[in-house]
PDB file of C-alpha atoms in Angstrom:
ATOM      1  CA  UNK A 111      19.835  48.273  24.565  1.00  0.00           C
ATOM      2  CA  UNK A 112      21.816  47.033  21.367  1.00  0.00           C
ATOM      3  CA  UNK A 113      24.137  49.330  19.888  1.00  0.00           C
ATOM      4  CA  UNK A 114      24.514  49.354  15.976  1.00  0.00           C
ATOM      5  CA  UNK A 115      27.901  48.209  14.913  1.00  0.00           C
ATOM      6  CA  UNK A 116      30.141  50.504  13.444  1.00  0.00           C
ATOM      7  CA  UNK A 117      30.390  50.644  10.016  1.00  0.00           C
ATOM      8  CA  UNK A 118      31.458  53.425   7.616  1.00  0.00           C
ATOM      9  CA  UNK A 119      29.290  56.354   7.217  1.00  0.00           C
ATOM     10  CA  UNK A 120      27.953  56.107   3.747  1.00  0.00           C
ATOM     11  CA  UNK A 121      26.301  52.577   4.700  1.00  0.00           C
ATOM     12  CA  UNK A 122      23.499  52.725   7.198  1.00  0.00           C
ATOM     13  CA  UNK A 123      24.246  50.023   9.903  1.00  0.00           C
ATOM     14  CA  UNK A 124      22.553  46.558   9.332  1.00  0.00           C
ATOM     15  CA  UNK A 125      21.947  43.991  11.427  1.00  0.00           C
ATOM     16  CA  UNK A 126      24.602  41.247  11.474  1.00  0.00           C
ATOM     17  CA  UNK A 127      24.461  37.568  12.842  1.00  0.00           C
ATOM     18  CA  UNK A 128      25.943  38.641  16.894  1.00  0.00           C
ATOM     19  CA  UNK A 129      23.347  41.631  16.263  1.00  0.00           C
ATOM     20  CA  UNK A 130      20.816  39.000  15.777  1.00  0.00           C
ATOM     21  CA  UNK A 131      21.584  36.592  18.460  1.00  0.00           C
ATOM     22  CA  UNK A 132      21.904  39.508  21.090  1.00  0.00           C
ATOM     23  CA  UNK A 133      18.370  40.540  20.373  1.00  0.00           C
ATOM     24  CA  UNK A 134      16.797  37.748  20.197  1.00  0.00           C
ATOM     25  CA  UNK A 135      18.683  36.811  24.243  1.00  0.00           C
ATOM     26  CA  UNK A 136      17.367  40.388  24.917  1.00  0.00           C
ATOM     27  CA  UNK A 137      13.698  39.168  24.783  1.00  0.00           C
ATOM     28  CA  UNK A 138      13.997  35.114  25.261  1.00  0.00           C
ATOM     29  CA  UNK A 139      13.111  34.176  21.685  1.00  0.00           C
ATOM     30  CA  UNK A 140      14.215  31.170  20.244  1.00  0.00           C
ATOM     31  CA  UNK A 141      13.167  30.796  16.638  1.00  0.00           C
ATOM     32  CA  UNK A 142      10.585  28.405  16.227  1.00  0.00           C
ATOM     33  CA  UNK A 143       9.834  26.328  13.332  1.00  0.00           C
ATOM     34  CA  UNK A 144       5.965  26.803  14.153  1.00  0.00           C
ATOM     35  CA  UNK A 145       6.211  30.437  13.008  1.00  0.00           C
ATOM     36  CA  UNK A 146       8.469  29.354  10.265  1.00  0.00           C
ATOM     37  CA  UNK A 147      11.565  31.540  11.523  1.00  0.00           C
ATOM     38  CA  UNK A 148      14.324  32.028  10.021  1.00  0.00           C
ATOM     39  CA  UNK A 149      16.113  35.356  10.753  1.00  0.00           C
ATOM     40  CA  UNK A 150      18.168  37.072   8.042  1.00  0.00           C
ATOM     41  CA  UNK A 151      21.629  37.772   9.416  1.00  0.00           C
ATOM     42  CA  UNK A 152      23.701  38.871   6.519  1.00  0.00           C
ATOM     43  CA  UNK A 153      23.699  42.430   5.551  1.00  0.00           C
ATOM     44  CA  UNK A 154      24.990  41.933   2.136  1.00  0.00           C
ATOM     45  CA  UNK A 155      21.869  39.526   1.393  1.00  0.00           C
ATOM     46  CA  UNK A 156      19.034  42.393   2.778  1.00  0.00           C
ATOM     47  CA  UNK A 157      20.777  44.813   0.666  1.00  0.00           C
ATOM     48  CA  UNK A 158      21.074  42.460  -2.234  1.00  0.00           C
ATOM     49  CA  UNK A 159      17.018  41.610  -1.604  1.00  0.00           C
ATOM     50  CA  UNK A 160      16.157  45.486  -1.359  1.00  0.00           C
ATOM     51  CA  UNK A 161      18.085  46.446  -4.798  1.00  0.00           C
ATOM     52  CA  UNK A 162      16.302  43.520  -6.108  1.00  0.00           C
ATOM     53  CA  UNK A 163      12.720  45.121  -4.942  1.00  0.00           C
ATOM     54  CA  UNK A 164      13.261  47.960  -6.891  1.00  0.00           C
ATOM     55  CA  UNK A 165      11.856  50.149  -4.804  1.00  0.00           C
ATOM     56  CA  UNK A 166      11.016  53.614  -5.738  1.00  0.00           C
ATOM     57  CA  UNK A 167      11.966  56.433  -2.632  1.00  0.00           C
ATOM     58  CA  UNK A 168       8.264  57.598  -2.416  1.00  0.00           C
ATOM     59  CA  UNK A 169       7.007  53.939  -2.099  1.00  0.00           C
ATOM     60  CA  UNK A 170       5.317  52.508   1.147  1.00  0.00           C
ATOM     61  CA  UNK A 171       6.568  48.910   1.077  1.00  0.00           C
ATOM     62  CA  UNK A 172       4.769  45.994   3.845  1.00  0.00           C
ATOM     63  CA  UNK A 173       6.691  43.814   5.237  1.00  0.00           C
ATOM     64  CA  UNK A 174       5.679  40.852   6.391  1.00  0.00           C
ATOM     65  CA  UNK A 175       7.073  38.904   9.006  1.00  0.00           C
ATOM     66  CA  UNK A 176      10.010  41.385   9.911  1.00  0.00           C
ATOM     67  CA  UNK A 177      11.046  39.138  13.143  1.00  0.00           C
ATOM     68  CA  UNK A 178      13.706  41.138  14.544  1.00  0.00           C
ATOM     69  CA  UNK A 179      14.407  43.840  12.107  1.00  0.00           C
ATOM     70  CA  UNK A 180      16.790  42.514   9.524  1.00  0.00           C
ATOM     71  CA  UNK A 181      15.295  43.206   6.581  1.00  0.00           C
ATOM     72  CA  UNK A 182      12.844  46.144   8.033  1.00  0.00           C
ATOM     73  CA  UNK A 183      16.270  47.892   8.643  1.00  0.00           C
ATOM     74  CA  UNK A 184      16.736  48.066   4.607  1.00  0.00           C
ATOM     75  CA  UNK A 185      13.316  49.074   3.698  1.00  0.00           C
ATOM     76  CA  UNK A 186      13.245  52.142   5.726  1.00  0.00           C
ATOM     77  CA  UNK A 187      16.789  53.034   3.969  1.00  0.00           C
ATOM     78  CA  UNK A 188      14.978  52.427   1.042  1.00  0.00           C
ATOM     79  CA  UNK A 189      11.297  53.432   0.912  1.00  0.00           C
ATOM     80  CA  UNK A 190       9.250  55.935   2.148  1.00  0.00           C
ATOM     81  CA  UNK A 191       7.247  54.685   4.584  1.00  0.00           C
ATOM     82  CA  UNK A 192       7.184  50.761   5.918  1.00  0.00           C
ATOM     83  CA  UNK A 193       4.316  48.940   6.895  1.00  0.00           C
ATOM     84  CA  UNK A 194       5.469  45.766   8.884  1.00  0.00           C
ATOM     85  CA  UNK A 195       3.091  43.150   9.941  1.00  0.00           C
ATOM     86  CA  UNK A 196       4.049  40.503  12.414  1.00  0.00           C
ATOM     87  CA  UNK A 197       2.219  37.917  14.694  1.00  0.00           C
ATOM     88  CA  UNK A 198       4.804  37.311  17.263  1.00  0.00           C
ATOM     89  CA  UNK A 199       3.787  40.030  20.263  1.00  0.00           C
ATOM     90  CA  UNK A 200       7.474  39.260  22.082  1.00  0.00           C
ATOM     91  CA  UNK A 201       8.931  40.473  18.662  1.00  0.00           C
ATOM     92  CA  UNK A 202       6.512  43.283  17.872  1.00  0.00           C
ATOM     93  CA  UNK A 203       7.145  44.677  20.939  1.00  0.00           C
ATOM     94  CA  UNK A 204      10.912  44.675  20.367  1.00  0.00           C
ATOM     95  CA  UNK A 205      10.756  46.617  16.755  1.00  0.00           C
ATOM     96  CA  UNK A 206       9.924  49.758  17.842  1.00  0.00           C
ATOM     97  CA  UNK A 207      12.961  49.972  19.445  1.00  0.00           C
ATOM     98  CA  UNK A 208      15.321  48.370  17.183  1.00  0.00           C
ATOM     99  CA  UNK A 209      13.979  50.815  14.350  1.00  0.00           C
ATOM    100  CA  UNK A 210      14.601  53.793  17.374  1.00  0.00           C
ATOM    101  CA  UNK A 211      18.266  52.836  17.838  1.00  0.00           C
ATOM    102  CA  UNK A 212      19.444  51.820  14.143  1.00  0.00           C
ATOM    103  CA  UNK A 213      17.547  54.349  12.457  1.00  0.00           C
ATOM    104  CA  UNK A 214      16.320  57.184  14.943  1.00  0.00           C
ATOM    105  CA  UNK A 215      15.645  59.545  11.776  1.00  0.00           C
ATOM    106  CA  UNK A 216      13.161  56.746  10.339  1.00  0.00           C
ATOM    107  CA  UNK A 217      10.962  55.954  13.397  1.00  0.00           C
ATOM    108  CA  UNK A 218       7.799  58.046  12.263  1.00  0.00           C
ATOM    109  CA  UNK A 219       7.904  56.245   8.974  1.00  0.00           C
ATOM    110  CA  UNK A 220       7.818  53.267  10.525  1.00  0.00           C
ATOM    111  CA  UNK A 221       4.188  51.439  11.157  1.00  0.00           C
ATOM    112  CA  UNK A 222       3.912  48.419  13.092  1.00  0.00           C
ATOM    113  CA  UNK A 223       0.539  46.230  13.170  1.00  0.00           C
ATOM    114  CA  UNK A 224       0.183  43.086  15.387  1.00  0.00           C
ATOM    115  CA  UNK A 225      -1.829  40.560  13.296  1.00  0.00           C
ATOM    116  CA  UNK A 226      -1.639  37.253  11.473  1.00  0.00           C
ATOM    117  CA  UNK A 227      -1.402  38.381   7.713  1.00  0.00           C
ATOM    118  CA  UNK A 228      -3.665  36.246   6.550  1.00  0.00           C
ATOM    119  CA  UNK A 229      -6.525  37.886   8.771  1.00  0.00           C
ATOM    120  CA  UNK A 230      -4.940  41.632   7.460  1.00  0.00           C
ATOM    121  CA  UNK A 231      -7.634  43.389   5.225  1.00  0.00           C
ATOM    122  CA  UNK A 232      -6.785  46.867   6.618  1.00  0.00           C
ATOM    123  CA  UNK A 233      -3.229  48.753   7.100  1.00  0.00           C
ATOM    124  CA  UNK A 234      -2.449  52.405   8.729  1.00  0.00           C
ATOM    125  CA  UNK A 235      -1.186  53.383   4.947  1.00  0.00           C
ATOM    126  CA  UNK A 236      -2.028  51.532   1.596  1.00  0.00           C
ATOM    127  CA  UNK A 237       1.190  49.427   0.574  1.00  0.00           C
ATOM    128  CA  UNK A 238       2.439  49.937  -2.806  1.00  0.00           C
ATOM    129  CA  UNK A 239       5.185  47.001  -2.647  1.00  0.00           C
ATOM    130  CA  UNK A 240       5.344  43.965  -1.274  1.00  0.00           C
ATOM    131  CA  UNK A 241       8.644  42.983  -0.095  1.00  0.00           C
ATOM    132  CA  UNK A 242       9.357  39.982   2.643  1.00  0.00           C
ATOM    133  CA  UNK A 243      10.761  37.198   4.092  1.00  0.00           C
ATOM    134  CA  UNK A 244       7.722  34.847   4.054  1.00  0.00           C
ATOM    135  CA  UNK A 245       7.305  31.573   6.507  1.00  0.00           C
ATOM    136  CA  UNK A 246       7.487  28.558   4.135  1.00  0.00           C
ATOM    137  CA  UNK A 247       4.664  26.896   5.039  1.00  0.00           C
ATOM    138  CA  UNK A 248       2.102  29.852   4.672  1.00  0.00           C
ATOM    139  CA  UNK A 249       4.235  32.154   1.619  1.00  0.00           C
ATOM    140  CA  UNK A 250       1.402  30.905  -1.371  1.00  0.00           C
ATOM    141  CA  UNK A 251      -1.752  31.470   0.623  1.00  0.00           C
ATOM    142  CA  UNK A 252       0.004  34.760   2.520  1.00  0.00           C
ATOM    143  CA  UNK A 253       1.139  36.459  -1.058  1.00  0.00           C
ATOM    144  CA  UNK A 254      -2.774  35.407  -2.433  1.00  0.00           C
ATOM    145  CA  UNK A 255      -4.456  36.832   0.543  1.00  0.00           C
ATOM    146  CA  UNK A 256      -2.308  40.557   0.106  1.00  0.00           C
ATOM    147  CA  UNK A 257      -2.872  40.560  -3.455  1.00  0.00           C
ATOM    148  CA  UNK A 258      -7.079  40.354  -3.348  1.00  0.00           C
ATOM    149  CA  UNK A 259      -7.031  42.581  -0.590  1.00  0.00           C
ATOM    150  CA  UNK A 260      -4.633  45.532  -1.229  1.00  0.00           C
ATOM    151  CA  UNK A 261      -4.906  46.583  -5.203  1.00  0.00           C
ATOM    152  CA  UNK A 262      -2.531  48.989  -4.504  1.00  0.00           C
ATOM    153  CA  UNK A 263      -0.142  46.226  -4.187  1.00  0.00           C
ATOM    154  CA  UNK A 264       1.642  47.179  -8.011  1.00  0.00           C
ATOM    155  CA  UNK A 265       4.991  45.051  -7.575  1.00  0.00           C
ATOM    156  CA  UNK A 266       6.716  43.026  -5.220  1.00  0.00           C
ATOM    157  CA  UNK A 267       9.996  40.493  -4.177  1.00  0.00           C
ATOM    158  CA  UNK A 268       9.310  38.008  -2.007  1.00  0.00           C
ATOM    159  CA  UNK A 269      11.530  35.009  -0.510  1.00  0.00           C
ATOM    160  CA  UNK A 270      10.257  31.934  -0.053  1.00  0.00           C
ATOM    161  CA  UNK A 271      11.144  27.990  -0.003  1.00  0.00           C
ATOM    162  CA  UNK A 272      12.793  27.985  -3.752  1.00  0.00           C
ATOM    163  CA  UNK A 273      10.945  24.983  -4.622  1.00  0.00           C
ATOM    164  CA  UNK A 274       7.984  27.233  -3.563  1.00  0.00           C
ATOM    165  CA  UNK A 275       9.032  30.113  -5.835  1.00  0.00           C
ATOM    166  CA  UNK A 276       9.681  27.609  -8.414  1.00  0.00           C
ATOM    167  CA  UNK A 277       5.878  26.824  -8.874  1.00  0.00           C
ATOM    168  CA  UNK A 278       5.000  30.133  -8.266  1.00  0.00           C
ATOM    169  CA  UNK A 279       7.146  31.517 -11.518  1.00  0.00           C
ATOM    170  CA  UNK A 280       6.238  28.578 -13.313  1.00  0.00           C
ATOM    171  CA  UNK A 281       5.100  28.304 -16.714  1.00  0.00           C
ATOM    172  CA  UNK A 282       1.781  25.831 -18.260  1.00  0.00           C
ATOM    173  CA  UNK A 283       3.266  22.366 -19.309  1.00  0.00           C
ATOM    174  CA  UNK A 284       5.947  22.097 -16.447  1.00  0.00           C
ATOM    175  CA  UNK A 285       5.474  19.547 -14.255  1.00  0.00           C
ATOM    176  CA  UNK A 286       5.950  22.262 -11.280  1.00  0.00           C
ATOM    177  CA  UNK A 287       2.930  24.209 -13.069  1.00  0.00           C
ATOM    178  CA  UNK A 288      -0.412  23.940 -10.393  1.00  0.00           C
ATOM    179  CA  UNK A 289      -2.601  25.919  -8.233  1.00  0.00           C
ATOM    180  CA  UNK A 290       0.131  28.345  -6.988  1.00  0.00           C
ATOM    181  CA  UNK A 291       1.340  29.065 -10.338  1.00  0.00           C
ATOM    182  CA  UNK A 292      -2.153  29.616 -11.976  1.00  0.00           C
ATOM    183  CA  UNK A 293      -4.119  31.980  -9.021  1.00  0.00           C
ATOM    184  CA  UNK A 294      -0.796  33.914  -8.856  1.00  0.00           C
ATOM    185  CA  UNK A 295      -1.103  34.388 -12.654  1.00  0.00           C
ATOM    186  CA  UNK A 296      -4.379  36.124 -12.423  1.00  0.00           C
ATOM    187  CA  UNK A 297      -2.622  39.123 -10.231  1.00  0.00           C
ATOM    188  CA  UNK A 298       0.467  39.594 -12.030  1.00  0.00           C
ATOM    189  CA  UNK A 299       3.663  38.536 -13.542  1.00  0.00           C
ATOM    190  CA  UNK A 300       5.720  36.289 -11.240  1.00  0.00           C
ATOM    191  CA  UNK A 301       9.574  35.687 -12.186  1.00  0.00           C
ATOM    192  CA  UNK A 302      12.211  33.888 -10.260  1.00  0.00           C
ATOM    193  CA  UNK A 303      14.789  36.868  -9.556  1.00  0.00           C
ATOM    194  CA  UNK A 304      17.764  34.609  -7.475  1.00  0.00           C
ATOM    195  CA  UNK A 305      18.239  31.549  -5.001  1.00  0.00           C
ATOM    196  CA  UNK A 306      19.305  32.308  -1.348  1.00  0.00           C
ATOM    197  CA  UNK A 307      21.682  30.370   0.585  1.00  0.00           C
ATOM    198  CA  UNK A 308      21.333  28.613   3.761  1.00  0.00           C
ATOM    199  CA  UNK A 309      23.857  30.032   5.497  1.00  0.00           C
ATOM    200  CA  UNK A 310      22.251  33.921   6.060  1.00  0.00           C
ATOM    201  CA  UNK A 311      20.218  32.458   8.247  1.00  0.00           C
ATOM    202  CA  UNK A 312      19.878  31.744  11.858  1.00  0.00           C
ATOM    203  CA  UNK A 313      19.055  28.916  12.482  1.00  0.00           C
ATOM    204  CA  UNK A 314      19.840  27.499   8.669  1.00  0.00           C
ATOM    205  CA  UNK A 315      17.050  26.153   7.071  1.00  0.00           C
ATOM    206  CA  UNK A 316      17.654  22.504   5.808  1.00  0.00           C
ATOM    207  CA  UNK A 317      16.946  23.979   1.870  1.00  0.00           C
ATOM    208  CA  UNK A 318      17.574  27.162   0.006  1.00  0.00           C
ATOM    209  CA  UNK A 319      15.197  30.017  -0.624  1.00  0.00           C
ATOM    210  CA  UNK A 320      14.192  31.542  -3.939  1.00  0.00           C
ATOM    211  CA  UNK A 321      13.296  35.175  -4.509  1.00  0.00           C
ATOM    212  CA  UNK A 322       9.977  35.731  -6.312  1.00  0.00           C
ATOM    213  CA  UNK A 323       9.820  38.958  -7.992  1.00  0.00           C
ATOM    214  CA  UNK A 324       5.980  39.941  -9.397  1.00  0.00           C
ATOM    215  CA  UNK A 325       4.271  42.906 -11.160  1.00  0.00           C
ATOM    216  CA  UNK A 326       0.720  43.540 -10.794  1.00  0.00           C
ATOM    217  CA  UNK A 327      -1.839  43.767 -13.871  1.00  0.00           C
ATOM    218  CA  UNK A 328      -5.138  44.135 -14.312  1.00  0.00           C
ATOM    219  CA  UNK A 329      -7.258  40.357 -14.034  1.00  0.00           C
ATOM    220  CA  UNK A 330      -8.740  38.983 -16.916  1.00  0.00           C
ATOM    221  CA  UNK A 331     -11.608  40.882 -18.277  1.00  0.00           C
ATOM    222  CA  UNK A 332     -14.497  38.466 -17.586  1.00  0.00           C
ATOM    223  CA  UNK A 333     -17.965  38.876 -16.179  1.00  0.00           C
ATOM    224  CA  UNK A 334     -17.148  36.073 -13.929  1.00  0.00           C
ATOM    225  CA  UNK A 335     -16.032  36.131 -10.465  1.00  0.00           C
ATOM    226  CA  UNK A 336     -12.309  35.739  -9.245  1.00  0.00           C
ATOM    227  CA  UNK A 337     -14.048  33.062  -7.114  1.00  0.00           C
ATOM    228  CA  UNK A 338     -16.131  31.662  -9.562  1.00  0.00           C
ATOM    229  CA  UNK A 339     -12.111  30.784 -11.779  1.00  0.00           C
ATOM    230  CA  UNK A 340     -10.231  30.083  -8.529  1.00  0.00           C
ATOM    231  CA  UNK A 341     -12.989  26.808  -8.227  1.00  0.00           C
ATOM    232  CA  UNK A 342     -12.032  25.503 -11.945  1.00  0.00           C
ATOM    233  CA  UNK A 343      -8.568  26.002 -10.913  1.00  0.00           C
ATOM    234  CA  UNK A 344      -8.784  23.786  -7.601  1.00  0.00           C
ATOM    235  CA  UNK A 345     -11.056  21.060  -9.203  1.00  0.00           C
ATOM    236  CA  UNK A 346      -8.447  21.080 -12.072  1.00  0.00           C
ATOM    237  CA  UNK A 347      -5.662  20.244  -9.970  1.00  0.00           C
ATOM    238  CA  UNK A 348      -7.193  18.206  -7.266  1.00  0.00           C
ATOM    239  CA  UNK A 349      -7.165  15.452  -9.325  1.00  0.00           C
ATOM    240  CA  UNK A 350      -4.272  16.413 -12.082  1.00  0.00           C
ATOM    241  CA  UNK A 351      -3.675  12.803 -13.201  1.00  0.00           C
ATOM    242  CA  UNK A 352      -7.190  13.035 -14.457  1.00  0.00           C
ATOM    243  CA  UNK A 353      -7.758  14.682 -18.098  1.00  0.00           C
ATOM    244  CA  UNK A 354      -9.952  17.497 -17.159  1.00  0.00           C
ATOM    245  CA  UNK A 355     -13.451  16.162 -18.508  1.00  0.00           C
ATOM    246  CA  UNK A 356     -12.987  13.582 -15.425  1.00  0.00           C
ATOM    247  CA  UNK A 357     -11.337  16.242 -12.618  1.00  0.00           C
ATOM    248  CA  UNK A 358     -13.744  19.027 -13.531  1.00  0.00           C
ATOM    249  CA  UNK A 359     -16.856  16.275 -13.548  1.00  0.00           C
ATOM    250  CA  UNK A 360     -17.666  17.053  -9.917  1.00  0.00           C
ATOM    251  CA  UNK A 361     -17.498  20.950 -10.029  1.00  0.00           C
ATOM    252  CA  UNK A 362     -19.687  20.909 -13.350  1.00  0.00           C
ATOM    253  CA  UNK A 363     -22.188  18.377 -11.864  1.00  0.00           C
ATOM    254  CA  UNK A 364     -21.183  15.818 -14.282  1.00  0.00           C
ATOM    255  CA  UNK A 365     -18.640  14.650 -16.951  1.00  0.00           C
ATOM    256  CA  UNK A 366     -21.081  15.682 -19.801  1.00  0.00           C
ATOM    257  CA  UNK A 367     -21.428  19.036 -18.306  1.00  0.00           C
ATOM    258  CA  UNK A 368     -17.745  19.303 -18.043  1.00  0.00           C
ATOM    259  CA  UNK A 369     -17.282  18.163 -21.467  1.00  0.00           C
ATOM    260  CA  UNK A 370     -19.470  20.892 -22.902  1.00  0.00           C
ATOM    261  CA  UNK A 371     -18.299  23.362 -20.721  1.00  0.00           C
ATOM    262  CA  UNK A 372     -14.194  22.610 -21.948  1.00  0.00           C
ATOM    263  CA  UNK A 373     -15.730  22.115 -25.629  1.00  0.00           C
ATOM    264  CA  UNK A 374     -17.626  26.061 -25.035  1.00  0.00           C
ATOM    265  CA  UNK A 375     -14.272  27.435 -23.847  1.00  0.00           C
ATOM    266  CA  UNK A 376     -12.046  26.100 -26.728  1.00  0.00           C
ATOM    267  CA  UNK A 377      -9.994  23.476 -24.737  1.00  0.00           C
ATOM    268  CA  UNK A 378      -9.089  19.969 -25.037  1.00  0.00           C
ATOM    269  CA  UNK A 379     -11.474  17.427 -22.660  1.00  0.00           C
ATOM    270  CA  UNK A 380      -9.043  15.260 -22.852  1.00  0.00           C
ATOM    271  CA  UNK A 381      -6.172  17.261 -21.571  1.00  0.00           C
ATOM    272  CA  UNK A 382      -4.655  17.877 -18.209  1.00  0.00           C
ATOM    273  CA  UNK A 383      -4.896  21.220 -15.595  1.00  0.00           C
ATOM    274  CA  UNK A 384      -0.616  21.971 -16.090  1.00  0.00           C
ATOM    275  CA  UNK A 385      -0.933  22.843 -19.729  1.00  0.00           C
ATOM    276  CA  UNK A 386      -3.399  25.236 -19.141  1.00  0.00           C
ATOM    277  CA  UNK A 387      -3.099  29.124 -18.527  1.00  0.00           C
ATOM    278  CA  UNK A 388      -5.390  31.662 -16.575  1.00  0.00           C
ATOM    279  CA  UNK A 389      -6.625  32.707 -19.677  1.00  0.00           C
ATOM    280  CA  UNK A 390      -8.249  29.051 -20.471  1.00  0.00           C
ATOM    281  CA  UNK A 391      -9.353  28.846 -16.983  1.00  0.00           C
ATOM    282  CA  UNK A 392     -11.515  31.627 -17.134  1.00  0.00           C
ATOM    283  CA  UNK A 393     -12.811  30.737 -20.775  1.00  0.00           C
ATOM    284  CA  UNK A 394     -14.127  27.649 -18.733  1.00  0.00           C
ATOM    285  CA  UNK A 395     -15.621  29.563 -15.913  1.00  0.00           C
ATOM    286  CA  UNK A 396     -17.429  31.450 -18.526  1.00  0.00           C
ATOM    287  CA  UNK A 397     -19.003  28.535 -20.169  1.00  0.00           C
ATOM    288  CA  UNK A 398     -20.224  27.457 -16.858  1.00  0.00           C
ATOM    289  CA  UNK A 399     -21.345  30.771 -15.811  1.00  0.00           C
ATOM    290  CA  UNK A 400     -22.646  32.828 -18.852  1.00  0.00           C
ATOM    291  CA  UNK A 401     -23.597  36.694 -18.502  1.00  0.00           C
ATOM    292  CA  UNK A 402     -27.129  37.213 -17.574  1.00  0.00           C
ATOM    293  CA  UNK A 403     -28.180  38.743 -21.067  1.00  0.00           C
TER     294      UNK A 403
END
């Protein structure tokens, strides 16, 4: 069993880089670039990403993807309950007892579930944070999925690929500015809170990461359907070199339809998906959809 190192009293114990590595021989896991892993192993960075959560003490905060316990270690110091979701059974298995050793006085606040999170629509106690060290090539549709299905979810820090958190943060009219940046807009606020370096990690990624900081709001008011906007928004940028009379032609059922439809919600046929805001999208929904008088 690993042993914490020591470290002075008034900091809890985190898990450093030999930490990491002993673990990880502990159980035979090799990261894999399948799973997107890439373990934290620089205490100063999970304590820099916690402060940057802003996590109140009587929050429950899910993690996802908490691999071998890096950051988990700094949410339990933090919050008051953690909900950690991973897909990896080797390294779910191993948790339990890293939370046991490094923080024996936090183990019943501590809730593991074994699951992909994109398949999570359920959780032993309703999250009211989101804070984790997201796969790259799943963050967007991972951070979408928690955000329709846990409305408790009110704020959140999340670190992804930072040309990922980029788009996510970005604003209409950048040339970053797409799908990402437009569904996220209809849960909350994103900002860009910091960049990560490769060199906390094991093994280093080939790029940086970018912290994504959100708060939740309330969608747009609308009679129509999350759903119904999400479709302007993915016909919009399917084709983005298209002005949006032309891209939106197939979801209206024809360019004239589309044209009436963009005229109806106030916005430029001619123009392209990037300039627009969530706000415009659903004005277009609308059109297409009207309320059942």
């Amino acid at each position: 069993m690993t042993e914490p190192n020591s470290e002075p009293a008034a900091v809890a114990p985190l898990l450093g880089a030999t930490d990491i590595r002993r673990l990880a021989e502990e159980i035979g896991v090799r990261p894999t670039k399948t799973l997107g892993q890439n373990f934290v192993i620089d205490g100063n960075t999970i304590r820099r990403i916690v402060s940057a959560a802003g996590i109140d003490p009587d929050e429950t905060v899910l993690e996802v993807g908490p691999g071998l316990g890096s950051l988990t270690l700094g949410l339990l110091d933090a919050a008051r309950e953690v909900v950690a979701v991973e897909i990896d059974p080797v390294l779910a298995d191993k948790l339990p007892e890293t939370v046991r050793t490094w923080r024996p006085q936090a183990e019943e606040r501590f809730h593991l579930v074994l699951s992909d999170a994109m398949k999570v629509t359920e959780l032993p106690v309703e999250p009211t944070a989101l804070v984790a060290n997201l796969p790259y090539n799943v963050a967007v549709p991972v951070v979408l999925h928690l955000l329709q299905h846990f409305p408790g979810l009110r704020h959140g820090l999340v670190m992804v690929q930072d040309e990922v958190a980029d788009r996510l943060a970005a604003s209409p009219g950048s040339k970053i500015y797409g799908v990402p940046s437009v569904k996220a807009a209809w849960y909350g606020r994103m900002r860009k809170a910091g960049v990560i370096g490769m060199n906390v990690f094991w093994p280093a990624p080939k790029i940086h990461s970018g912290l994504v900081e959100f708060t939740r709001h309330e969608p747009p008011a609308t009679h129509v359907t999350r759903d119904q906007v999400f479709a302007v928004i993915d016909a919009a940028f399917a084709q983005r070199r298209k002005t949006l009379r032309a891209a939106l032609a197939g979801w209206a059922g024809g360019a004239v339809e589309a044209e009436r439809c963009l005229v109806a919600a106030g916005v430029d046929a001619t123009a392209r998906g990037e300039v627009l805001d969530i706000g415009a999208y659903v004005r277009i929904a609308e059109a297409r959809h009207p309320a059942a008088v």
